[in-house]
């Protein structure tokens, strides 16, 4: 019988086991009768339930029944006592009927329980509440009878319900676990359900046991669910059984989980191996091309990255499986360890082989991209060089030609360096292709044939670049020769112009600075000597050589222009300019020498006139003639062969030179006057002397 089926009856507290004991250690059963009519059927049910709780050992010590009739009628009390005879005649050792103070005196005389002891099977006494302690200790009585024993019927009923629920559920769970532990298969859903039920039952049992133990050691007395009522032993026994079954169930689940894990790992390993050796390898085998351009190589690289992405998913599964296998190896049995190691080795071999294939393919694609990139750069360099070679050369001067020639050489060196780099990268690409690891399966003819095509393609590209570079080199040689000739042409023109400019500067210096004629014969003679030396030197060495060199350069420019089939700006008018400036310089130098010679003759004659005591008139006239001639030459320009004219120096310089000549002429004129005065005085003196002689002769004659 369970408390839940008669819960409404138990709540009425028709009878209860308070936990108290009599002097024989028998349990005390209390039946509190009320003023209301008590249902004997419900009371009988309550007694049956209560008497099912104690153990047989407790029942053997007998019960002391307290029938509280203080609020009831005699006939009900009597009915209850007689009912005890039918319900628990063997377990009852004493029935204490608690009577009120004014109680049934007349009726007792008509029915004496002690006379019916043999028929009833137990002793019945009538006792007032205050005298109940003669038979039972006060500490074993509740406060209703003046005792100190605490009893809470509601709390007892709740604990009883919890105990019965725990007992029922635990027993059922133990039976199910026993069946499950003997079976071969258990779903994960059942496992979770039973684990949850076990955890709940264990938690409930521990809480219940803790409550029972706490009430036992902390309370003033114990309740009917203590050890004597088999509450704690039953709970502890069930908890032990639950723990045992839980341990067995966990071990079983662990073994099954391990086997399941092994099966799952084996299935996943085979799945990874199958894909890598099947679709994964086929993906790599069918993508062996290297492309014919940088764009094609980049597209292949993108496709390879997609293949790598697909492999990465399986490699992630490999890493996870490897970790799982490592965890199982640390706690696995010998047979399991051998199986796991074999799986791990197989998985690692396949994954490492496939990873090596991916890495090798990646290296090939990177080398191919570098090769195609270098090829494209070299092709652009060759196109630029060819465009430069095909363009007409029309530089402005020799410096620009030198710059173009330098740029041409730099481009050629860049092409040479690019071709060298292309050869190196082509060799690296071929090496990468030849060093690819072999496949786990037999190689088909397709990858080998495609690889051979790739090798031929690489070699063809390098040969084509070599031929293009050789053609450009031949054209560069021709262009270099032409540009060097043009450099020589411009150099000749520049040197010829330099000669013209230098001769022009000498002419300009001669005309502008060589104006003075000297103040005396000595200075003029020194200037004439210097001029003659200058003219002699320039005629024999510098100026003549410059003129001749300029003529040769201009003749060379004509030859170079004919060779290069081009015209030059300066070759047409440079030679006439050279001839003109040379003739102008020659005429100017000759005119300068003639003027210096005339000035020297003038100063020499003038100095003779000024220094001699007696000067002939012809000499004076000669000085005047030379001075006038010199002044006339100073005022005349130099007339060049082309009819052009140019004066020596500025007008002020000419005036200064002429002033010096005029001053010398004035001195000569003064000398003339002096000579004339001296001659006149001599004539006068001679005349006077003649007159004196004549006078003397006349005087003598007179005498």
XYZ file of N, CA and C in Angstrom, residues 19-243:
675
model
N 6.756 7.888 16.945
C 8.167 7.637 17.126
C 8.529 7.336 18.567
N 7.584 7.496 19.455
C 7.840 7.177 20.849
C 7.825 5.677 21.111
N 8.445 5.259 22.215
C 8.530 3.843 22.578
C 8.125 3.676 24.048
N 7.600 2.465 24.272
C 7.245 2.165 25.667
C 8.461 1.600 26.385
N 8.255 1.137 27.624
C 9.394 0.664 28.411
C 9.954 -0.648 27.885
N 9.242 -1.312 27.012
C 9.723 -2.547 26.398
C 10.328 -2.287 25.021
N 10.501 -0.987 24.685
C 11.014 -0.559 23.373
C 10.045 -0.845 22.252
N 8.779 -1.085 22.639
C 7.771 -1.257 21.603
C 7.302 0.097 21.096
N 6.880 0.131 19.850
C 6.434 1.388 19.257
C 5.076 1.781 19.811
N 4.882 3.069 19.879
C 3.622 3.607 20.396
C 2.785 4.031 19.209
N 1.579 3.472 19.123
C 0.622 3.802 18.083
C -0.486 4.618 18.727
N -0.699 5.817 18.206
C -1.678 6.735 18.786
C -2.873 6.830 17.864
N -4.100 6.675 18.497
C -5.341 6.819 17.734
C -6.122 7.956 18.384
N -6.033 9.169 17.846
C -6.751 10.302 18.427
C -8.185 10.346 17.904
N -9.141 10.003 18.757
C -10.535 10.027 18.337
C -11.081 11.436 18.510
N -11.883 11.838 17.584
C -12.456 13.181 17.624
C -13.926 13.103 17.965
N -14.506 14.274 18.102
C -15.937 14.327 18.424
C -16.786 13.928 17.235
N -16.216 14.066 16.013
C -16.964 13.652 14.820
C -16.985 12.132 14.724
N -17.912 11.672 13.919
C -18.038 10.234 13.725
C -16.821 9.738 12.961
N -16.095 8.795 13.497
C -14.893 8.243 12.875
C -15.270 7.050 12.016
N -14.745 7.067 10.750
C -15.002 5.957 9.844
C -14.062 4.820 10.199
N -14.664 3.699 10.596
C -13.843 2.551 10.977
C -13.071 1.999 9.784
N -13.665 2.147 8.610
C -12.986 1.645 7.414
C -11.721 2.443 7.139
N -11.844 3.778 7.232
C -10.675 4.616 7.011
C -9.638 4.413 8.099
N -10.135 4.193 9.354
C -9.201 3.932 10.445
C -8.469 2.620 10.223
N -9.204 1.614 9.757
C -8.581 0.316 9.482
C -7.533 0.434 8.377
N -7.880 1.212 7.354
C -6.917 1.429 6.257
C -5.670 2.128 6.771
N -5.880 3.118 7.644
C -4.750 3.862 8.193
C -3.863 2.954 9.017
N -4.526 2.077 9.844
C -3.739 1.168 10.678
C -2.966 0.161 9.834
N -3.612 -0.320 8.793
C -2.906 -1.256 7.911
C -1.663 -0.611 7.302
N -1.804 0.620 6.884
C -0.660 1.314 6.274
C 0.441 1.541 7.300
N 0.038 2.015 8.506
C 1.049 2.317 9.519
C 1.780 1.065 9.962
N 1.044 -0.043 10.104
C 1.666 -1.283 10.561
C 2.554 -1.924 9.503
N 2.419 -1.422 8.244
C 3.295 -1.952 7.183
C 4.657 -1.277 7.170
N 4.779 -0.231 7.950
C 6.029 0.533 7.924
C 7.115 -0.128 8.765
N 6.897 -0.508 10.039
C 7.977 -1.061 10.872
C 8.440 -2.415 10.356
N 9.647 -2.754 10.747
C 10.197 -4.054 10.376
C 9.593 -5.145 11.254
N 9.837 -6.369 10.857
C 9.326 -7.497 11.627
C 9.941 -7.527 13.011
N 11.158 -7.125 13.116
C 11.828 -7.088 14.417
C 11.141 -6.109 15.356
N 10.777 -4.946 14.815
C 10.060 -3.950 15.624
C 8.677 -4.466 16.003
N 8.024 -5.110 15.049
C 6.689 -5.638 15.335
C 6.748 -6.712 16.406
N 7.810 -7.487 16.470
C 7.918 -8.563 17.459
C 7.974 -8.013 18.888
N 8.454 -6.809 19.040
C 8.491 -6.214 20.378
C 7.132 -5.704 20.811
N 6.152 -5.702 19.935
C 4.793 -5.321 20.282
C 4.563 -3.826 20.226
N 3.295 -3.472 20.136
C 2.882 -2.078 20.088
C 2.155 -1.709 21.377
N 2.337 -0.476 21.788
C 1.486 0.109 22.831
C 0.578 1.093 22.126
N -0.743 0.813 22.227
C -1.703 1.625 21.504
C -2.344 2.592 22.486
N -2.270 3.883 22.133
C -2.924 4.917 22.940
C -4.166 5.343 22.185
N -5.358 5.008 22.792
C -6.632 5.413 22.203
C -7.108 6.628 22.987
N -7.002 7.798 22.301
C -7.378 9.049 22.965
C -8.886 9.221 22.816
N -9.663 8.860 23.876
C -11.124 8.950 23.829
C -11.665 10.140 24.555
N -10.839 11.132 24.840
C -11.289 12.281 25.612
C -12.299 13.109 24.837
N -12.292 13.033 23.564
C -13.237 13.815 22.766
C -14.232 12.912 22.046
N -14.316 11.676 22.439
C -15.185 10.745 21.720
C -16.150 10.080 22.702
N -16.979 9.281 22.140
C -17.972 8.558 22.927
C -17.466 7.145 23.232
N -18.068 6.585 24.268
C -17.625 5.268 24.737
C -17.826 4.199 23.696
N -18.909 4.239 23.012
C -19.172 3.168 22.048
C -18.158 3.199 20.904
N -17.703 4.373 20.559
C -16.672 4.472 19.500
C -15.361 3.922 20.018
N -15.044 4.267 21.285
C -13.805 3.754 21.878
C -13.837 2.244 21.916
N -14.974 1.715 22.320
C -15.088 0.255 22.408
C -14.960 -0.375 21.031
N -15.580 0.246 20.058
C -15.493 -0.303 18.693
C -14.052 -0.304 18.210
N -13.322 0.746 18.521
C -11.926 0.842 18.090
C -11.093 -0.231 18.766
N -11.344 -0.444 20.071
C -10.567 -1.457 20.793
C -10.849 -2.834 20.228
N -12.105 -3.096 19.945
C -12.441 -4.395 19.364
C -11.871 -4.555 17.949
N -11.818 -3.434 17.247
C -11.255 -3.503 15.892
C -9.771 -3.853 15.931
N -9.090 -3.380 16.983
C -7.670 -3.701 17.107
C -7.469 -5.196 17.209
N -8.472 -5.867 17.807
C -8.389 -7.328 17.931
C -8.357 -7.983 16.558
N -9.080 -7.372 15.630
C -9.142 -7.954 14.284
C -7.983 -7.504 13.390
N -7.491 -6.301 13.673
C -6.454 -5.742 12.790
C -5.061 -6.202 13.205
N -4.725 -6.016 14.491
C -3.359 -6.329 14.947
C -3.418 -7.028 16.300
N -4.039 -8.156 16.384
C -4.133 -8.797 17.707
C -2.783 -9.277 18.209
N -1.921 -9.744 17.310
C -0.662 -10.331 17.759
C 0.377 -9.264 18.087
N 0.295 -8.090 17.398
C 1.314 -7.066 17.590
C 1.019 -6.175 18.796
N -0.207 -6.143 19.269
C -0.575 -5.236 20.362
C -0.274 -5.911 21.694
N 0.488 -5.210 22.502
C 0.784 -5.728 23.846
C 0.030 -4.967 24.936
N -0.316 -3.717 24.661
C -1.015 -2.915 25.663
C -1.819 -1.859 24.945
N -3.075 -1.682 25.411
C -3.932 -0.633 24.880
C -4.278 0.287 26.037
N -3.859 1.558 25.895
C -4.154 2.567 26.920
C -5.272 3.448 26.392
N -6.443 3.348 27.070
C -7.574 4.171 26.679
C -7.580 5.386 27.592
N -7.326 6.535 26.986
C -7.290 7.780 27.757
C -8.725 8.278 27.887
N -9.178 8.383 29.123
C -10.558 8.760 29.393
C -10.613 10.200 29.871
N -11.770 10.807 29.758
C -11.943 12.142 30.338
C -12.063 12.057 31.847
N -12.047 13.207 32.511
C -12.116 13.208 33.975
C -13.443 12.640 34.451
N -14.585 13.009 33.873
C -15.874 12.442 34.229
C -16.261 11.494 33.109
N -15.970 10.244 33.315
C -16.078 9.323 32.181
C -16.815 8.068 32.597
N -17.567 7.685 31.827
C -18.309 6.435 31.694
C -18.283 5.548 32.955
N -18.431 6.059 34.160
C -18.310 5.204 35.361
C -19.328 4.080 35.357
N -20.516 4.392 34.992
C -21.562 3.368 35.004
C -21.336 2.363 33.891
N -20.895 2.828 32.779
C -20.731 1.921 31.654
C -19.550 1.001 31.846
N -18.538 1.455 32.547
C -17.365 0.628 32.759
C -17.728 -0.614 33.549
N -18.662 -0.452 34.432
C -19.063 -1.594 35.248
C -19.694 -2.671 34.410
N -20.294 -2.272 33.313
C -20.920 -3.257 32.445
C -19.931 -3.915 31.491
N -18.716 -3.317 31.325
C -17.745 -3.901 30.379
C -16.346 -3.627 30.907
N -15.705 -4.634 31.337
C -14.350 -4.500 31.890
C -13.380 -5.174 30.914
N -12.458 -4.374 30.395
C -11.523 -4.896 29.395
C -10.557 -5.902 29.974
N -10.312 -5.757 31.258
C -9.295 -6.655 31.775
C -9.824 -8.066 31.903
N -11.150 -8.122 32.006
C -11.730 -9.454 32.068
C -11.702 -10.127 30.703
N -11.559 -9.306 29.655
C -11.577 -9.842 28.295
C -10.178 -10.000 27.713
N -9.182 -10.010 28.574
C -7.798 -10.037 28.089
C -7.511 -11.278 27.274
N -8.010 -12.385 27.786
C -7.717 -13.629 27.055
C -8.408 -13.652 25.701
N -9.606 -13.108 25.679
C -10.345 -13.121 24.416
C -9.781 -12.087 23.435
N -9.386 -10.938 23.990
C -8.852 -9.889 23.111
C -7.423 -10.185 22.676
N -6.638 -10.740 23.503
C -5.244 -11.026 23.177
C -4.299 -9.944 23.630
N -4.782 -8.915 24.281
C -3.912 -7.854 24.790
C -4.615 -7.215 25.973
N -3.833 -6.491 26.759
C -4.340 -5.854 27.979
C -4.860 -4.477 27.633
N -6.022 -4.139 28.190
C -6.631 -2.832 27.979
C -6.802 -2.167 29.328
N -6.275 -0.931 29.432
C -6.409 -0.203 30.689
C -7.045 1.139 30.396
N -7.805 1.617 31.346
C -8.378 2.952 31.267
C -7.547 3.848 32.142
N -7.134 4.962 31.603
C -6.229 5.816 32.348
C -6.494 7.256 31.931
N -6.347 8.131 32.870
C -6.473 9.552 32.548
C -5.148 10.031 31.952
N -5.199 11.184 31.319
C -4.018 11.677 30.605
C -2.861 11.958 31.541
N -3.157 12.443 32.740
C -2.070 12.798 33.642
C -1.427 11.600 34.301
N -2.064 10.455 34.187
C -1.505 9.250 34.784
C -0.920 8.311 33.731
N -0.881 8.776 32.505
C -0.355 7.933 31.416
C 1.141 7.716 31.572
N 1.786 8.609 32.316
C 3.236 8.494 32.492
C 3.624 7.319 33.374
N 2.617 6.662 34.040
C 2.921 5.465 34.816
C 3.353 4.313 33.899
N 2.887 4.376 32.686
C 3.159 3.278 31.752
C 4.168 3.659 30.658
N 4.205 4.935 30.371
C 5.083 5.411 29.274
C 5.859 6.611 29.782
N 7.131 6.683 29.420
C 7.966 7.802 29.833
C 7.470 9.097 29.174
N 7.556 10.237 29.874
C 7.066 11.501 29.300
C 7.783 11.883 28.005
N 9.058 11.522 27.939
C 9.795 11.896 26.719
C 9.345 11.118 25.500
N 8.555 10.050 25.728
C 8.064 9.256 24.610
C 6.630 9.614 24.257
N 6.076 10.598 24.971
C 4.709 11.040 24.732
C 4.726 12.391 24.042
N 3.731 12.599 23.217
C 3.605 13.901 22.562
C 3.032 14.905 23.539
N 3.025 16.146 23.122
C 2.529 17.205 23.995
C 1.038 17.090 24.262
N 0.260 16.287 23.458
C -1.160 16.074 23.721
C -1.373 15.330 25.039
N -0.370 14.579 25.439
C -0.480 13.790 26.685
C 0.511 14.280 27.732
N 0.966 15.519 27.569
C 1.870 16.092 28.554
C 3.303 15.657 28.381
N 3.635 15.100 27.246
C 5.004 14.672 26.993
C 5.807 15.739 26.247
N 7.059 15.374 25.942
C 7.962 16.322 25.271
C 8.368 15.880 23.868
N 7.754 14.864 23.354
C 8.107 14.355 22.024
C 7.429 15.214 20.952
N 8.269 15.730 20.014
C 7.737 16.550 18.913
C 7.264 15.643 17.786
N 6.119 15.989 17.267
C 5.609 15.227 16.127
C 4.790 16.170 15.259
N 5.162 16.224 13.978
C 4.446 17.044 12.995
C 3.906 16.091 11.950
N 2.596 15.883 11.971
C 1.999 14.894 11.090
C 2.161 15.295 9.615
N 2.007 16.587 9.331
C 2.138 17.041 7.936
C 3.560 16.806 7.419
N 4.544 17.126 8.273
C 5.935 16.907 7.885
C 6.216 15.427 7.694
N 5.666 14.628 8.618
C 5.863 13.170 8.476
C 5.258 12.662 7.191
N 4.071 13.161 6.856
C 3.392 12.693 5.653
C 4.175 13.105 4.404
N 4.683 14.345 4.383
C 5.476 14.793 3.225
C 6.733 13.953 3.054
N 7.423 13.695 4.197
C 8.624 12.874 4.123
C 8.291 11.471 3.655
N 7.149 10.983 4.110
C 6.751 9.626 3.726
C 6.474 9.554 2.232
N 5.819 10.593 1.725
C 5.551 10.621 0.284
C 6.857 10.673 -0.516
N 7.783 11.503 -0.035
C 9.082 11.599 -0.716
C 9.805 10.265 -0.662
N 9.768 9.626 0.511
C 10.452 8.346 0.676
C 9.870 7.284 -0.247
N 8.559 7.212 -0.279
C 7.927 6.192 -1.126
C 8.181 6.476 -2.607
N 8.119 7.779 -2.963
C 8.394 8.115 -4.357
C 9.825 7.751 -4.724
N 10.752 8.099 -3.838
C 12.149 7.767 -4.089
C 12.342 6.262 -4.192
N 11.725 5.540 -3.270
C 11.855 4.078 -3.272
C 11.305 3.473 -4.552
N 10.129 3.956 -4.953
C 9.487 3.413 -6.149
C 10.304 3.721 -7.404
N 10.687 4.994 -7.529
C 11.422 5.382 -8.729
C 12.799 4.739 -8.771
N 13.430 4.651 -7.621
C 14.751 4.044 -7.590
C 14.689 2.574 -7.933
N 13.698 1.893 -7.393
C 13.550 0.465 -7.687
C 13.292 0.247 -9.170
N 12.389 1.078 -9.723
C 12.086 0.952 -11.148
C 13.326 1.254 -11.993
N 14.053 2.296 -11.590
C 15.251 2.655 -12.333
C 16.316 1.569 -12.251
N 16.435 0.934 -11.068
C 17.398 -0.163 -10.924
C 17.037 -1.332 -11.816
N 15.754 -1.628 -11.894
C 15.320 -2.730 -12.769
C 15.633 -2.415 -14.227
N 15.351 -1.177 -14.632
C 15.614 -0.803 -16.027
C 17.116 -0.815 -16.324
N 17.905 -0.304 -15.362
C 19.350 -0.309 -15.574
C 19.897 -1.718 -15.635
N 19.350 -2.586 -14.844
C 19.790 -3.984 -14.884
C 19.530 -4.603 -16.248
N 18.363 -4.273 -16.798
C 18.033 -4.790 -18.138
C 18.948 -4.158 -19.195
N 19.167 -2.829 -19.043
C 19.994 -2.112 -20.027
C 21.429 -2.612 -19.992
N 21.954 -2.815 -18.789
C 23.342 -3.261 -18.664
C 23.557 -4.630 -19.273
N 22.490 -5.431 -19.333
C 22.597 -6.765 -19.925
C 22.354 -6.759 -21.425
N 21.862 -5.624 -21.947
C 21.578 -5.562 -23.384
C 22.834 -5.096 -24.123
N 22.785 -5.168 -25.446
C 23.952 -4.845 -26.265
C 23.950 -3.403 -26.760
N 22.783 -2.871 -26.965
C 22.697 -1.546 -27.583
C 21.884 -0.604 -26.715
N 22.319 0.612 -26.717
C 21.594 1.670 -26.008
C 21.743 2.947 -26.821
N 20.612 3.528 -27.115
C 20.663 4.761 -27.893
C 21.138 5.912 -27.025
N 21.644 6.935 -27.675
C 22.118 8.109 -26.939
C 20.973 8.811 -26.237
N 19.776 8.722 -26.830
C 18.620 9.342 -26.176
C 18.286 8.615 -24.881
N 18.296 7.264 -24.902
C 18.064 6.488 -23.675
C 19.150 6.762 -22.657
N 20.366 6.866 -23.136
C 21.475 7.130 -22.223
C 21.278 8.446 -21.497
N 20.918 9.476 -22.233
C 20.692 10.779 -21.604
C 19.516 10.713 -20.635
N 18.484 9.974 -21.037
C 17.302 9.888 -20.160
C 17.655 9.185 -18.857
N 18.367 8.057 -18.921
C 18.699 7.311 -17.709
C 19.719 8.062 -16.859
N 20.647 8.726 -17.513
C 21.598 9.519 -16.733
C 20.894 10.634 -15.977
N 19.923 11.263 -16.631
C 19.165 12.313 -15.957
C 18.354 11.738 -14.805
N 17.732 10.588 -15.041
C 16.948 9.958 -13.968
C 17.846 9.548 -12.815
N 19.010 9.006 -13.116
C 19.945 8.627 -12.067
C 20.389 9.830 -11.247
N 20.712 10.890 -11.940
C 21.149 12.092 -11.227
C 20.049 12.637 -10.329
N 18.823 12.632 -10.846
C 17.707 13.131 -10.034
C 17.452 12.227 -8.836
N 17.502 10.907 -9.052
C 17.250 9.967 -7.956
C 18.347 10.071 -6.898
N 19.587 10.149 -7.335
C 20.677 10.287 -6.377
C 20.562 11.586 -5.592
N 20.214 12.639 -6.274
C 20.056 13.917 -5.580
C 18.924 13.853 -4.567
N 17.800 13.265 -4.992
C 16.652 13.135 -4.075
C 17.008 12.254 -2.889
N 17.683 11.123 -3.163
C 18.053 10.209 -2.080
C 19.002 10.860 -1.087
N 19.989 11.616 -1.589
C 20.929 12.286 -0.687
C 20.230 13.343 0.154
N 19.341 14.073 -0.461
C 18.608 15.080 0.308
C 17.748 14.418 1.384
N 17.090 13.324 1.019
C 16.242 12.618 1.979
C 17.078 12.032 3.107
N 18.177 11.401 2.784
C 19.046 10.825 3.805
C 19.606 11.909 4.715
N 19.991 13.021 4.125
C 20.505 14.125 4.935
C 19.447 14.632 5.893
N 18.216 14.698 5.429
C 17.123 15.162 6.287
C 16.879 14.185 7.428
N 16.885 12.911 7.117
C 16.654 11.900 8.154
C 17.760 11.931 9.193
N 19.020 12.011 8.729
C 20.140 12.044 9.669
C 20.138 13.316 10.497
N 19.748 14.393 9.908
C 19.711 15.661 10.645
C 18.652 15.629 11.728
N 17.488 15.074 11.419
C 16.420 14.980 12.413
C 16.805 14.039 13.538
N 17.574 13.024 13.189
C 17.960 12.054 14.216
C 18.922 12.664 15.224
N 19.922 13.393 14.742
C 20.976 13.868 15.640
C 20.697 15.249 16.211
N 19.854 16.032 15.549
C 19.601 17.387 16.029
C 18.307 17.519 16.808
N 17.333 16.649 16.555
C 16.039 16.771 17.228
C 16.080 16.180 18.628
N 15.117 16.567 19.481
C 15.038 16.005 20.839
C 14.656 14.544 20.842
N 13.988 14.100 19.809
C 13.631 12.678 19.665
C 13.619 12.367 18.194
N 13.329 11.117 17.857
C 13.353 10.777 16.432
C 11.957 10.502 15.925
N 11.839 10.630 14.607
C 10.539 10.461 13.956
C 10.405 9.029 13.470
N 9.215 8.633 13.003
C 9.010 7.244 12.591
C 9.734 6.861 11.314
N 10.480 7.762 10.677
C 11.212 7.394 9.466
C 12.679 7.186 9.758
N 13.048 6.931 10.996
C 14.427 6.707 11.364
C 14.818 5.261 11.131
N 15.993 4.936 11.697
C 16.554 3.610 11.455
C 15.603 2.514 11.905
N 14.892 2.743 13.023
C 13.973 1.720 13.526
C 12.845 1.459 12.544
N 12.503 2.448 11.726
C 11.446 2.279 10.733
C 12.014 1.939 9.354
N 13.292 1.617 9.316
C 13.984 1.221 8.065
C 13.999 2.321 7.009
N 13.841 3.577 7.407
C 13.900 4.660 6.426
C 15.332 4.862 5.951
N 16.237 5.110 6.910
C 17.626 5.334 6.522
C 18.261 4.111 5.873
N 18.100 2.931 6.452
C 18.715 1.759 5.797
C 18.209 1.531 4.384
N 16.931 1.719 4.190
C 16.391 1.515 2.839
C 16.927 2.559 1.869
N 16.952 3.826 2.350
C 17.473 4.880 1.489
C 18.936 4.618 1.160
N 19.725 4.262 2.175
C 21.143 4.013 1.955
C 21.356 2.822 1.033
N 20.546 1.803 1.232
C 20.673 0.626 0.377
C 20.345 0.967 -1.078
N 19.261 1.755 -1.249
C 18.895 2.149 -2.608
C 19.974 3.043 -3.232
N 20.514 3.949 -2.416
C 21.574 4.815 -2.933
C 22.796 4.008 -3.340
N 23.150 3.022 -2.512
C 24.284 2.166 -2.873
C 24.016 1.410 -4.157
N 22.785 0.890 -4.264
C 22.435 0.163 -5.494
C 22.464 1.084 -6.708
N 21.936 2.276 -6.506
C 21.948 3.226 -7.619
C 23.373 3.563 -8.036
N 24.225 3.787 -7.046
C 25.613 4.105 -7.375
C 26.273 2.951 -8.111
